[in-house]
Every structure is written in structure tokens, then in C-alpha cells.
């Protein structure tokens, strides 16, 4: 058939006109479903931002939308799911089906203060960890999930069940104020104050309910929180429900058994008898005190504790409008130390409905915690290491409850100076508490229909906690004996804390061609309140032995804050942040502070193919504050009512007195200025990715306790703002996916941090003779300290004599290096020797999955950092074997090697390298999904926690953690003094989703 030129031309013109009409208007259709279940998502929003028009999916999840000419972007959103943007220009197909994922995808979006940001658009030092990457095992506190996972973050957990943890982000920025980061749970900043009777302020959150941790490390990321952010910020986001799903049921349970890894190496009964007979001649009273028993006191006080943890959750959607998630959890764990027990019940509820085509989104969170504690008497730990192993647990008579006790010969009463029976300490002290806490908040987010780029957010929060407890010791307890009034203990306490929050902000986001503008501004009001009561007395309630303390206070924090994010050509990123805080902690003259920050990022490269996929450099600067200084009213002259047992006699009567407290009218918050430069990278099809950071943190106006001239204040010392501290560090993190196949996957994460700190100023004027502030109290002697804060040295440097040794390497008793060369060994020869902070710390984790099997582990290491072995310094001298008041003390097995007659507490002989490598857990799991359909998953696992510790430190554990001081805010590190030991724990776990 012959076709003419005219016919061909006519057909060509028709095709051209048809093509033009298609280009002018295009119909896109498809189906939106849930990624996990495949269920259709009803009512999902499909929006064309350029025209502000769109549609919603029908009952089958289907949609159809006319797309005008020139429109190249389509956004699909659904409450509880991550938004997805479709590039229509790059997707010529008119049928676009999509599966949405629940929650915020960490590889796309990270949570920041008052909003979210795409990960590739972040300008600050931010690290996000999701639930799939958490540490495993029977973990009762949220802090345990994160240990070793983030560069620049050190987490040292307590060892008793339910214990808290010390968290340090890029080193400590303070000497006396708190070094704890600000923790924000679902938008509510948590008060770091301790709750009476509680082990851990974060026990309110069940670890199984947590979806993500986001750690904000540099000031450009944290400055939005102003006066509370000098130590970093940790954002905790809990899990939510999703529409379009059938009811999802999840059960997670675990059972555990633990055992002590190691105990203090002391002499057994036979070795002790030999030593006593060697050291004391026949007829010496020490020989007569030896018993006939063979008691391993440490074996007696420790047990192989069991534990269990159960969590059940229900999630889904009601009537296609109300996503929900409800959960309940129960934990019951015994401690290594007998009588130690922790029981917790948690409840959680999240509702996240959307109204008016999802322009109005509401998020309601509720968390409840009910805890019962039985605290073991930790005095038993130290006494078990020193109690005579030749003595029995029970004396054979009914005195003092039948427990053996050292007696005062002339009276037959207990020797109050002697070591105490460790088992009696545990069994005769009943220390219990009940702690309840509730956190609830509601956030309302509204997008204005007439201006969809603008949204308003209102967040209302309420956090209330109550702790009460009792401590009871019977009068028959030898360790609490009092011949005058009968002794014993009858203590009780109660405390209530409240935290109220109101925050409102407006957020405007708009694209102008190659420009993108994201502007946020808001207001915050927060009130913290506490009310505390304590009554400490003997059993008889003797007035002279009774102390009643009642205290209450409140703190207000008002803030204005704002942030501007500007992006040019999706390559140049600018962030400007400003917050103005006003705190009632300080006087009107010092009440308000301004905390600015700025950051810039440049996307050097973004390629989907090739070896280098992305490179982004970031620089940041910012100022943050620290207002956790303990006393709410430290700027005011205050008076404390004298105790009932300290009344002053005037004539024939007694008058209750008022005691003036020290104060500083000009006290203010500490301020930390941070400089940060970072590089984010992704290589080899995103199978190698991570970041490199360098930072400098300078803290000014350090809260410092200094001496003052007599008469200038009501005390010889005062807490005031004098001093500067500097931290410098480098962080490197890398995540590698060596193998990524259908049935076999392997990923490895590694991070390493080097941090140094130096005190640069401690006095108002230069004083070369000022040694510093001696800290680090130890057991032994009176008022001995082994650490010091000094200018030019790291905080908490050890302050000791340098020991001199003989030719065989044995220490020469009482002989030290004359460091100042004056020919006399005195306090002037004490030297600043090492410090407890590691020079380098690192984390390593890996997961391997093959078909239905998975294997994972996580490890940490500290390199450098020293520990003062206070157990050795107390118990490696022959003079401590026998006391003139007629009792014996066991000693450390190193006594023959060290061979000192008298204690040498200030010798660096007891200072040891605390470097270690620790495997936190090893876990093996098996997925039983083959026995069920795809929507049901069951996994069983076996986990060993704390299986391996490699260290040259001679004590039990070089990783030291304990707290003290007001509200337990002071954290002491580097001094090993009868610390609660870590256990090795075997955990059988079951996780089921239906």
C-alpha cells in the first residue's frame, strides 16, 4: 500500500497534537499500600504542592489525579507514615503505585529540636539510632540501649537492677554543676533531679516502647534548647500506631540468670590464719580472736539472680481516623547482692489522629510507671572484703538476731568501730520504696488551608512523680546498736516533683525556585516544682535522735526561640538559631541569657552511582548554657530552720534557731561556646557511610567552690562563677555493609573518639601559688583526697606522691620523690599524675543475618584513663590486720607482694591504667517466620551480656560509676572503692508480631 506525503504529514500532525495535549495535562493513578502488610491505606493524601490541589485514596487505596502542565512534584502523606515526594519529571509512567513505611525513616529524616530535617540537609552534629540497632538483652533502662553506639558519647551504666547511668557527650563541660545531657521525651524536656526512692529518672520509659534516639552534640544543633544544652541533648521518640493496618500485636519477653564475674581477691580462712600466726607471736590477742570457721563472705552476700521482662503492645487504626498504640510492660529483676530487687510496671498510650484532610494533626502520649524497690545494703560489699574469714555467719546464740558480731569485751555490747557482719547488714536492713511517675503531653499541629506552607504547633506537657520509702533496722541489729536509747532505725521519706510545659511555635516552609526557606519561631513556658519530707529516727523515736527535714521549691523557665534554615540549589545549607532564656534560678540582673548559633553545610558531591556517592562538609558555632547548679535559690540570702536535736539553750528553755546559708547574689549559668567542623560521607552505593568531626568546647563562668575572706559571706567557702574549661576532640564513625544479598547480610559499625580537657582558669585574678580544688575523697584516714582541679591540667587529675621502689621493684615505705627539690617530703611534693578520663574511647558492633538466623554483638573500649584502687590502698598493710579495740580485718591477697606495714593512701602505687575492652553482648537469634504467614513473625534469641572483659587493671572492673553530693548530681570516677560489681547475664528472649 502506497502512502502519500500528505497522509504522512497529516498523521504526524495528529500525533504531535496528541503529544502536546498529553504534555499539557497528565492523569496519574495508582494504589497506596502499607509496606509491611500490603493492606490498602484509605484516605492517604496525594498533593501537588505547586497548585495546592490533590486527592485522597479510596477504600481500596486507589487514587487518580489530573496533573497540569509544568507540575513536576507530587507528595504522598499519611498519618503515622513517612511522607514521600515523587519527581514526576523523572517518572514518565502514569501509573505510580507506592508502599509507605511507618514512622520516620532514619535514612531520610532525623528529629531535631522543634521539628525534623532530612538527614542529608542537617548542618549540625546529629546522630540517630533506631530500634533495630539497639543493644540487646534484658535491658531495663533506656540508657543501656545506646551504650557504645554513638561517637563522642560515653555511657557508664550502674550495675544494680534498674540503675541509672552516667552519660557524657564530648566530655564534661562543668566542674561542680551537672554534666548530664538534657533529655527530651516526645517533646517534653525531663527534669534531671532525682526522685526520692528511684534508681533512674528514665525508668518511666519502657525500652521496648522506644523508636529512636537522636543525639544532638554540637552547639549549632543544641542551641535551640539554650540554657540547658551545654552537655548535649538526647531526643527520645516512642513508637506510634498507623492507619490502614489490621491490629498489630507484639509480645517481647525475656528470662535471665546472672552470676558474679569476679570478686575481690582476699585471703581465704587458711591463708588468713597463716598470716596472723606469722605476724603475731604466741600469746598475742590477735591469735586468740581467730575462729574455727571457713567463710567466704563474698560468696555469701552474692547470688545468681534471675530476672524477667515482658512487654505487650497493640497498634493499628480505628475508623480510618485514629492511629493508636497501647502497651504494657512488666520487669522483675533481682540484683547480684542478696535482697536487691527491682519491679516495674509500665503503661503507654499514643493516639495520633488527623482531621480536616490531615491539615490538623493531634498527637497524644501517655506514659505511666509503677516501681517497687528493695535496696540491698551496699555496706555489705566493703565489709565482705574485710571481715575475718575464720568467723561464722551465726554466733550460736540469740543475741543480735543470731548473727556473729565483734563485741566490746568489758560490756559485751557490739564493738561499734569493728567491721560489720555482711549477712546481718543485708538481712536486718529493710530499705524499700515505691515510685510512681506519669508523663503526658498533647501536641496539636495545624497547617493553614489558605497558606499551606505555614503551620502552627502547640505542645502541652505534664510530668508528675512521687517517691516514698522506709528504712527499718531492728534494735537487735549489732551494726545499729545504741546502749542508751535502744538503737535501730525508723526512717521514712516522701517527695513529689512536677514539671509543667507549654510551648507554641510557627513554622513556615517554602520553595522559591532554587531557594528553600524554613523559618520557625516560638515561645516556651516551663515550671518545675518539688516538695520533700524526711524523718530519720531510731526505733524508739528518741527526740535527740530524730531529724525532720521539710523542703520545697519551684523553678520557672521562660524562653523565646527561633531558627532559620536556608537552602540554595539544594547544595548550600545555612542554619541560624537564637534562644533567649529567663530562669528564676538567678537574680533579675542575671536572669536572661542569649544563646546564638550558626552553621553552614556544603554538599560537595551527590551521586547515585560511582564509588563516592555523597560528601558534605559542615561548620558550626554556637553558645549554650548550664543552669543545673543544685540550689534553686542560690542567689538569695536564705535561712535554714535548725534541727530539733540542735536547739540552743537560753536560760531554762531551748529555742529553735535559724542558720544562715551561703549565697552569691551574682551567680549565673555557665556558658559553653562550641566550634565544630564535620564531614559526612557515603561510598560504594551507600554501603560505606559515616562522619568525621573536630570540635572545640570552651566553658566560661564555671561554677566553682572557692575560699572567701572571713566576714565577706556567711561561710568560709562560696559557690560562684569563676573558671574556664576547654575540651577538644575528634570523632570518627563508619558503617559498612560488606555483604548485601537476598539470604545473607552483614553490617559493621565502628566509632572512635579522642577527647582531651584542660582547666584554663580557676581564680578571679592570676595566682601562680593557687594549687587548685582538691576532690576525690577516699576510704581510709580522715579527709584524704586523691584528685584535684588545677589550671593547666585535666579536670579531676590524680594528686599523689610518686612512689620510690627498691632494686627488686618493691615499694619503699614512706619514701617518695622530692618533686620540688627542697630536700623535704611534704605536701609540696604531691604531683598531678594522670587523670580518670580515657584519651580514646571506641565502640564496635556488627550484625550478620543468614536466612532465618542472625548473630550480633556490641563492644566498647577505653584507652588511657587511670583508676585509683582504694580497695588495695586500704587493705594491703599489715597494721590493719589487728585493731586495738579487739577485732581482726581480712586483707587483699597483694599484701605479701606490696609488703607495707602502714597504709600509704597518697602513693601512686595504687594508681593503675584503666584501659579495657568490653563486649557488652553477644546474641544469636532464629526467625520462625516459615511456620507462619508473612504478616506474623516470631523470633527467639539467646544473649550473653558482659561476656568478655580484657584489662590489665587488678581490681574487679576499671569502669567506675557512683554518685553522691546534693541530689546525687556529683559523679565520681576513677576511684574504685567497693563498687557494686557487674554480672554476666544469660538471656533467653522471645519476640512475636501478629
PDB file of N, CA and C in Angstrom, residues 878-957:
ATOM      1  N   UNK A 878      50.045  -4.428 106.872  1.00  0.00           N
ATOM      2  CA  UNK A 878      49.986  -5.350 107.997  1.00  0.00           C
ATOM      3  C   UNK A 878      49.386  -4.702 109.246  1.00  0.00           C
ATOM      4  N   UNK A 879      49.494  -3.390 109.353  1.00  0.00           N
ATOM      5  CA  UNK A 879      48.975  -2.713 110.547  1.00  0.00           C
ATOM      6  C   UNK A 879      47.459  -2.817 110.640  1.00  0.00           C
ATOM      7  N   UNK A 880      46.802  -3.083 109.502  1.00  0.00           N
ATOM      8  CA  UNK A 880      45.347  -3.157 109.522  1.00  0.00           C
ATOM      9  C   UNK A 880      44.794  -4.506 109.924  1.00  0.00           C
ATOM     10  N   UNK A 881      45.676  -5.502 110.151  1.00  0.00           N
ATOM     11  CA  UNK A 881      45.194  -6.838 110.489  1.00  0.00           C
ATOM     12  C   UNK A 881      44.478  -6.877 111.838  1.00  0.00           C
ATOM     13  N   UNK A 882      45.063  -6.210 112.818  1.00  0.00           N
ATOM     14  CA  UNK A 882      44.515  -6.265 114.179  1.00  0.00           C
ATOM     15  C   UNK A 882      44.293  -4.855 114.683  1.00  0.00           C
ATOM     16  N   UNK A 883      43.129  -4.642 115.291  1.00  0.00           N
ATOM     17  CA  UNK A 883      42.809  -3.348 115.866  1.00  0.00           C
ATOM     18  C   UNK A 883      42.824  -3.450 117.385  1.00  0.00           C
ATOM     19  N   UNK A 884      43.319  -2.392 118.003  1.00  0.00           N
ATOM     20  CA  UNK A 884      43.476  -2.403 119.462  1.00  0.00           C
ATOM     21  C   UNK A 884      42.152  -2.550 120.193  1.00  0.00           C
ATOM     22  N   UNK A 885      41.046  -2.256 119.523  1.00  0.00           N
ATOM     23  CA  UNK A 885      39.741  -2.445 120.178  1.00  0.00           C
ATOM     24  C   UNK A 885      39.273  -3.901 120.068  1.00  0.00           C
ATOM     25  N   UNK A 886      40.178  -4.768 119.602  1.00  0.00           N
ATOM     26  CA  UNK A 886      39.981  -6.221 119.646  1.00  0.00           C
ATOM     27  C   UNK A 886      39.089  -6.774 118.533  1.00  0.00           C
ATOM     28  N   UNK A 887      39.496  -6.524 117.311  1.00  0.00           N
ATOM     29  CA  UNK A 887      38.856  -7.216 116.185  1.00  0.00           C
ATOM     30  C   UNK A 887      39.885  -7.365 115.073  1.00  0.00           C
ATOM     31  N   UNK A 888      39.632  -8.303 114.163  1.00  0.00           N
ATOM     32  CA  UNK A 888      40.524  -8.613 113.060  1.00  0.00           C
ATOM     33  C   UNK A 888      39.923  -8.140 111.733  1.00  0.00           C
ATOM     34  N   UNK A 889      40.833  -7.843 110.782  1.00  0.00           N
ATOM     35  CA  UNK A 889      40.414  -7.410 109.449  1.00  0.00           C
ATOM     36  C   UNK A 889      41.135  -8.239 108.397  1.00  0.00           C
ATOM     37  N   UNK A 890      40.383  -8.779 107.470  1.00  0.00           N
ATOM     38  CA  UNK A 890      40.991  -9.502 106.358  1.00  0.00           C
ATOM     39  C   UNK A 890      41.681  -8.513 105.416  1.00  0.00           C
ATOM     40  N   UNK A 891      42.589  -9.014 104.594  1.00  0.00           N
ATOM     41  CA  UNK A 891      43.377  -8.139 103.729  1.00  0.00           C
ATOM     42  C   UNK A 891      43.391  -8.674 102.307  1.00  0.00           C
ATOM     43  N   UNK A 892      43.815  -7.801 101.394  1.00  0.00           N
ATOM     44  CA  UNK A 892      43.926  -8.150  99.989  1.00  0.00           C
ATOM     45  C   UNK A 892      45.082  -9.134  99.782  1.00  0.00           C
ATOM     46  N   UNK A 893      44.936 -10.023  98.820  1.00  0.00           N
ATOM     47  CA  UNK A 893      45.973 -11.025  98.581  1.00  0.00           C
ATOM     48  C   UNK A 893      47.288 -10.418  98.118  1.00  0.00           C
ATOM     49  N   UNK A 894      47.285  -9.138  97.705  1.00  0.00           N
ATOM     50  CA  UNK A 894      48.520  -8.463  97.297  1.00  0.00           C
ATOM     51  C   UNK A 894      49.374  -8.022  98.481  1.00  0.00           C
ATOM     52  N   UNK A 895      48.928  -8.293  99.702  1.00  0.00           N
ATOM     53  CA  UNK A 895      49.637  -7.767 100.865  1.00  0.00           C
ATOM     54  C   UNK A 895      51.077  -8.278 100.933  1.00  0.00           C
ATOM     55  N   UNK A 896      51.303  -9.529 100.551  1.00  0.00           N
ATOM     56  CA  UNK A 896      52.669 -10.063 100.615  1.00  0.00           C
ATOM     57  C   UNK A 896      53.538  -9.482  99.508  1.00  0.00           C
ATOM     58  N   UNK A 897      52.942  -9.214  98.355  1.00  0.00           N
ATOM     59  CA  UNK A 897      53.725  -8.627  97.260  1.00  0.00           C
ATOM     60  C   UNK A 897      54.078  -7.180  97.565  1.00  0.00           C
ATOM     61  N   UNK A 898      53.113  -6.421  98.094  1.00  0.00           N
ATOM     62  CA  UNK A 898      53.348  -4.996  98.380  1.00  0.00           C
ATOM     63  C   UNK A 898      54.128  -4.841  99.681  1.00  0.00           C
ATOM     64  N   UNK A 899      53.710  -5.563 100.715  1.00  0.00           N
ATOM     65  CA  UNK A 899      54.507  -5.689 101.932  1.00  0.00           C
ATOM     66  C   UNK A 899      54.668  -4.418 102.747  1.00  0.00           C
ATOM     67  N   UNK A 900      53.668  -3.551 102.819  1.00  0.00           N
ATOM     68  CA  UNK A 900      53.759  -2.326 103.620  1.00  0.00           C
ATOM     69  C   UNK A 900      53.243  -2.575 105.029  1.00  0.00           C
ATOM     70  N   UNK A 901      53.898  -1.947 105.983  1.00  0.00           N
ATOM     71  CA  UNK A 901      53.465  -2.089 107.365  1.00  0.00           C
ATOM     72  C   UNK A 901      52.261  -1.189 107.646  1.00  0.00           C
ATOM     73  N   UNK A 902      52.310   0.058 107.121  1.00  0.00           N
ATOM     74  CA  UNK A 902      51.259   1.032 107.371  1.00  0.00           C
ATOM     75  C   UNK A 902      50.659   1.510 106.045  1.00  0.00           C
ATOM     76  N   UNK A 903      49.428   1.971 106.061  1.00  0.00           N
ATOM     77  CA  UNK A 903      48.785   2.427 104.818  1.00  0.00           C
ATOM     78  C   UNK A 903      49.494   3.649 104.242  1.00  0.00           C
ATOM     79  N   UNK A 904      49.572   3.687 102.935  1.00  0.00           N
ATOM     80  CA  UNK A 904      50.190   4.816 102.208  1.00  0.00           C
ATOM     81  C   UNK A 904      49.150   5.325 101.192  1.00  0.00           C
ATOM     82  N   UNK A 905      48.137   5.998 101.702  1.00  0.00           N
ATOM     83  CA  UNK A 905      46.983   6.347 100.874  1.00  0.00           C
ATOM     84  C   UNK A 905      47.323   7.277  99.720  1.00  0.00           C
ATOM     85  N   UNK A 906      48.315   8.140  99.891  1.00  0.00           N
ATOM     86  CA  UNK A 906      48.603   9.143  98.872  1.00  0.00           C
ATOM     87  C   UNK A 906      49.744   8.731  97.957  1.00  0.00           C
ATOM     88  N   UNK A 907      50.044   7.454  97.888  1.00  0.00           N
ATOM     89  CA  UNK A 907      51.081   6.960  96.995  1.00  0.00           C
ATOM     90  C   UNK A 907      50.475   6.595  95.641  1.00  0.00           C
ATOM     91  N   UNK A 908      51.229   6.883  94.559  1.00  0.00           N
ATOM     92  CA  UNK A 908      50.744   6.486  93.231  1.00  0.00           C
ATOM     93  C   UNK A 908      50.937   4.987  92.992  1.00  0.00           C
ATOM     94  N   UNK A 909      51.384   4.273  94.031  1.00  0.00           N
ATOM     95  CA  UNK A 909      51.483   2.815  93.965  1.00  0.00           C
ATOM     96  C   UNK A 909      50.134   2.196  93.592  1.00  0.00           C
ATOM     97  N   UNK A 910      49.056   2.857  94.023  1.00  0.00           N
ATOM     98  CA  UNK A 910      47.716   2.288  93.822  1.00  0.00           C
ATOM     99  C   UNK A 910      47.005   2.854  92.588  1.00  0.00           C
ATOM    100  N   UNK A 911      47.737   3.621  91.810  1.00  0.00           N
ATOM    101  CA  UNK A 911      47.168   4.192  90.597  1.00  0.00           C
ATOM    102  C   UNK A 911      47.487   3.273  89.424  1.00  0.00           C
ATOM    103  N   UNK A 912      46.455   2.829  88.705  1.00  0.00           N
ATOM    104  CA  UNK A 912      46.643   1.835  87.657  1.00  0.00           C
ATOM    105  C   UNK A 912      45.945   2.265  86.366  1.00  0.00           C
ATOM    106  N   UNK A 913      46.498   1.785  85.273  1.00  0.00           N
ATOM    107  CA  UNK A 913      45.914   2.053  83.962  1.00  0.00           C
ATOM    108  C   UNK A 913      44.547   1.372  83.887  1.00  0.00           C
ATOM    109  N   UNK A 914      43.532   2.162  83.553  1.00  0.00           N
ATOM    110  CA  UNK A 914      42.165   1.640  83.494  1.00  0.00           C
ATOM    111  C   UNK A 914      41.694   1.295  82.096  1.00  0.00           C
ATOM    112  N   UNK A 915      42.599   1.148  81.139  1.00  0.00           N
ATOM    113  CA  UNK A 915      42.199   0.785  79.780  1.00  0.00           C
ATOM    114  C   UNK A 915      41.508  -0.577  79.786  1.00  0.00           C
ATOM    115  N   UNK A 916      40.513  -0.720  78.920  1.00  0.00           N
ATOM    116  CA  UNK A 916      39.809  -2.001  78.857  1.00  0.00           C
ATOM    117  C   UNK A 916      39.152  -2.177  77.492  1.00  0.00           C
ATOM    118  N   UNK A 917      38.845  -3.426  77.195  1.00  0.00           N
ATOM    119  CA  UNK A 917      37.998  -3.787  76.060  1.00  0.00           C
ATOM    120  C   UNK A 917      36.883  -4.668  76.602  1.00  0.00           C
ATOM    121  N   UNK A 918      35.641  -4.258  76.383  1.00  0.00           N
ATOM    122  CA  UNK A 918      34.499  -4.979  76.934  1.00  0.00           C
ATOM    123  C   UNK A 918      33.512  -5.326  75.818  1.00  0.00           C
ATOM    124  N   UNK A 919      33.094  -6.577  75.786  1.00  0.00           N
ATOM    125  CA  UNK A 919      31.991  -6.975  74.910  1.00  0.00           C
ATOM    126  C   UNK A 919      30.707  -6.858  75.725  1.00  0.00           C
ATOM    127  N   UNK A 920      29.832  -5.955  75.308  1.00  0.00           N
ATOM    128  CA  UNK A 920      28.592  -5.733  76.058  1.00  0.00           C
ATOM    129  C   UNK A 920      27.610  -6.885  75.885  1.00  0.00           C
ATOM    130  N   UNK A 921      27.497  -7.406  74.665  1.00  0.00           N
ATOM    131  CA  UNK A 921      26.594  -8.535  74.477  1.00  0.00           C
ATOM    132  C   UNK A 921      26.967  -9.307  73.218  1.00  0.00           C
ATOM    133  N   UNK A 922      26.612 -10.579  73.217  1.00  0.00           N
ATOM    134  CA  UNK A 922      26.662 -11.440  72.040  1.00  0.00           C
ATOM    135  C   UNK A 922      25.296 -12.109  71.945  1.00  0.00           C
ATOM    136  N   UNK A 923      24.676 -12.033  70.780  1.00  0.00           N
ATOM    137  CA  UNK A 923      23.307 -12.530  70.648  1.00  0.00           C
ATOM    138  C   UNK A 923      23.162 -13.366  69.387  1.00  0.00           C
ATOM    139  N   UNK A 924      22.445 -14.474  69.521  1.00  0.00           N
ATOM    140  CA  UNK A 924      22.112 -15.345  68.391  1.00  0.00           C
ATOM    141  C   UNK A 924      20.598 -15.501  68.361  1.00  0.00           C
ATOM    142  N   UNK A 925      20.001 -15.321  67.183  1.00  0.00           N
ATOM    143  CA  UNK A 925      18.555 -15.419  67.062  1.00  0.00           C
ATOM    144  C   UNK A 925      18.132 -16.271  65.885  1.00  0.00           C
ATOM    145  N   UNK A 926      16.889 -16.762  65.950  1.00  0.00           N
ATOM    146  CA  UNK A 926      16.323 -17.548  64.859  1.00  0.00           C
ATOM    147  C   UNK A 926      14.898 -17.085  64.615  1.00  0.00           C
ATOM    148  N   UNK A 927      14.600 -16.814  63.345  1.00  0.00           N
ATOM    149  CA  UNK A 927      13.286 -16.347  62.932  1.00  0.00           C
ATOM    150  C   UNK A 927      12.428 -17.533  62.533  1.00  0.00           C
ATOM    151  N   UNK A 928      11.275 -17.685  63.199  1.00  0.00           N
ATOM    152  CA  UNK A 928      10.368 -18.801  62.934  1.00  0.00           C
ATOM    153  C   UNK A 928       9.299 -18.442  61.913  1.00  0.00           C
ATOM    154  N   UNK A 929       9.562 -17.432  61.072  1.00  0.00           N
ATOM    155  CA  UNK A 929       8.535 -16.940  60.150  1.00  0.00           C
ATOM    156  C   UNK A 929       8.068 -18.011  59.179  1.00  0.00           C
ATOM    157  N   UNK A 930       8.887 -19.024  58.895  1.00  0.00           N
ATOM    158  CA  UNK A 930       8.472 -20.076  57.969  1.00  0.00           C
ATOM    159  C   UNK A 930       7.275 -20.851  58.499  1.00  0.00           C
ATOM    160  N   UNK A 931       7.063 -20.796  59.794  1.00  0.00           N
ATOM    161  CA  UNK A 931       5.932 -21.510  60.381  1.00  0.00           C
ATOM    162  C   UNK A 931       4.643 -20.701  60.331  1.00  0.00           C
ATOM    163  N   UNK A 932       4.768 -19.424  59.918  1.00  0.00           N
ATOM    164  CA  UNK A 932       3.615 -18.545  59.909  1.00  0.00           C
ATOM    165  C   UNK A 932       3.527 -17.865  58.543  1.00  0.00           C
ATOM    166  N   UNK A 933       2.473 -17.050  58.369  1.00  0.00           N
ATOM    167  CA  UNK A 933       2.408 -16.276  57.134  1.00  0.00           C
ATOM    168  C   UNK A 933       3.276 -15.035  57.264  1.00  0.00           C
ATOM    169  N   UNK A 934       3.396 -14.262  56.190  1.00  0.00           N
ATOM    170  CA  UNK A 934       4.337 -13.144  56.156  1.00  0.00           C
ATOM    171  C   UNK A 934       3.990 -12.064  57.169  1.00  0.00           C
ATOM    172  N   UNK A 935       2.726 -11.992  57.548  1.00  0.00           N
ATOM    173  CA  UNK A 935       2.323 -10.923  58.457  1.00  0.00           C
ATOM    174  C   UNK A 935       2.641 -11.263  59.913  1.00  0.00           C
ATOM    175  N   UNK A 936       3.004 -12.488  60.201  1.00  0.00           N
ATOM    176  CA  UNK A 936       3.321 -12.912  61.556  1.00  0.00           C
ATOM    177  C   UNK A 936       4.794 -13.286  61.641  1.00  0.00           C
ATOM    178  N   UNK A 937       5.468 -12.744  62.642  1.00  0.00           N
ATOM    179  CA  UNK A 937       6.891 -13.012  62.801  1.00  0.00           C
ATOM    180  C   UNK A 937       7.174 -13.394  64.256  1.00  0.00           C
ATOM    181  N   UNK A 938       7.925 -14.468  64.402  1.00  0.00           N
ATOM    182  CA  UNK A 938       8.316 -14.919  65.737  1.00  0.00           C
ATOM    183  C   UNK A 938       9.818 -15.147  65.730  1.00  0.00           C
ATOM    184  N   UNK A 939      10.503 -14.566  66.696  1.00  0.00           N
ATOM    185  CA  UNK A 939      11.957 -14.691  66.777  1.00  0.00           C
ATOM    186  C   UNK A 939      12.349 -15.107  68.184  1.00  0.00           C
ATOM    187  N   UNK A 940      13.215 -16.100  68.275  1.00  0.00           N
ATOM    188  CA  UNK A 940      13.763 -16.487  69.571  1.00  0.00           C
ATOM    189  C   UNK A 940      15.252 -16.144  69.570  1.00  0.00           C
ATOM    190  N   UNK A 941      15.787 -15.824  70.728  1.00  0.00           N
ATOM    191  CA  UNK A 941      17.183 -15.392  70.797  1.00  0.00           C
ATOM    192  C   UNK A 941      17.815 -15.838  72.102  1.00  0.00           C
ATOM    193  N   UNK A 942      19.112 -15.983  72.053  1.00  0.00           N
ATOM    194  CA  UNK A 942      19.912 -16.243  73.245  1.00  0.00           C
ATOM    195  C   UNK A 942      21.011 -15.197  73.288  1.00  0.00           C
ATOM    196  N   UNK A 943      21.081 -14.471  74.384  1.00  0.00           N
ATOM    197  CA  UNK A 943      22.019 -13.356  74.509  1.00  0.00           C
ATOM    198  C   UNK A 943      22.848 -13.529  75.776  1.00  0.00           C
ATOM    199  N   UNK A 944      24.121 -13.226  75.651  1.00  0.00           N
ATOM    200  CA  UNK A 944      25.007 -13.178  76.815  1.00  0.00           C
ATOM    201  C   UNK A 944      25.464 -11.740  76.973  1.00  0.00           C
ATOM    202  N   UNK A 945      25.144 -11.143  78.121  1.00  0.00           N
ATOM    203  CA  UNK A 945      25.569  -9.773  78.408  1.00  0.00           C
ATOM    204  C   UNK A 945      26.839  -9.792  79.248  1.00  0.00           C
ATOM    205  N   UNK A 946      27.748  -8.875  78.927  1.00  0.00           N
ATOM    206  CA  UNK A 946      29.027  -8.742  79.623  1.00  0.00           C
ATOM    207  C   UNK A 946      29.819 -10.058  79.615  1.00  0.00           C
ATOM    208  N   UNK A 947      29.975 -10.684  78.442  1.00  0.00           N
ATOM    209  CA  UNK A 947      30.688 -11.964  78.417  1.00  0.00           C
ATOM    210  C   UNK A 947      32.200 -11.846  78.503  1.00  0.00           C
ATOM    211  N   UNK A 948      32.760 -10.702  78.055  1.00  0.00           N
ATOM    212  CA  UNK A 948      34.217 -10.594  77.954  1.00  0.00           C
ATOM    213  C   UNK A 948      34.677  -9.231  78.466  1.00  0.00           C
ATOM    214  N   UNK A 949      35.684  -9.229  79.318  1.00  0.00           N
ATOM    215  CA  UNK A 949      36.351  -8.000  79.742  1.00  0.00           C
ATOM    216  C   UNK A 949      37.852  -8.256  79.710  1.00  0.00           C
ATOM    217  N   UNK A 950      38.577  -7.467  78.939  1.00  0.00           N
ATOM    218  CA  UNK A 950      40.033  -7.575  78.842  1.00  0.00           C
ATOM    219  C   UNK A 950      40.641  -6.299  79.397  1.00  0.00           C
ATOM    220  N   UNK A 951      41.435  -6.412  80.452  1.00  0.00           N
ATOM    221  CA  UNK A 951      42.040  -5.245  81.085  1.00  0.00           C
ATOM    222  C   UNK A 951      43.204  -5.678  81.958  1.00  0.00           C
ATOM    223  N   UNK A 952      44.209  -4.825  82.079  1.00  0.00           N
ATOM    224  CA  UNK A 952      45.327  -5.077  82.983  1.00  0.00           C
ATOM    225  C   UNK A 952      45.041  -4.574  84.396  1.00  0.00           C
ATOM    226  N   UNK A 953      43.893  -3.923  84.589  1.00  0.00           N
ATOM    227  CA  UNK A 953      43.567  -3.409  85.909  1.00  0.00           C
ATOM    228  C   UNK A 953      43.383  -4.573  86.874  1.00  0.00           C
ATOM    229  N   UNK A 954      43.989  -4.462  88.068  1.00  0.00           N
ATOM    230  CA  UNK A 954      43.989  -5.574  89.010  1.00  0.00           C
ATOM    231  C   UNK A 954      42.700  -5.672  89.815  1.00  0.00           C
ATOM    232  N   UNK A 955      41.874  -4.636  89.802  1.00  0.00           N
ATOM    233  CA  UNK A 955      40.619  -4.683  90.531  1.00  0.00           C
ATOM    234  C   UNK A 955      39.541  -5.411  89.760  1.00  0.00           C
ATOM    235  N   UNK A 956      38.308  -5.321  90.292  1.00  0.00           N
ATOM    236  CA  UNK A 956      37.204  -6.037  89.656  1.00  0.00           C
ATOM    237  C   UNK A 956      36.873  -5.474  88.287  1.00  0.00           C
ATOM    238  N   UNK A 957      36.833  -4.155  88.180  1.00  0.00           N
ATOM    239  CA  UNK A 957      36.342  -3.541  86.950  1.00  0.00           C
ATOM    240  C   UNK A 957      36.899  -2.130  86.851  1.00  0.00           C
TER     241      UNK A 957
END
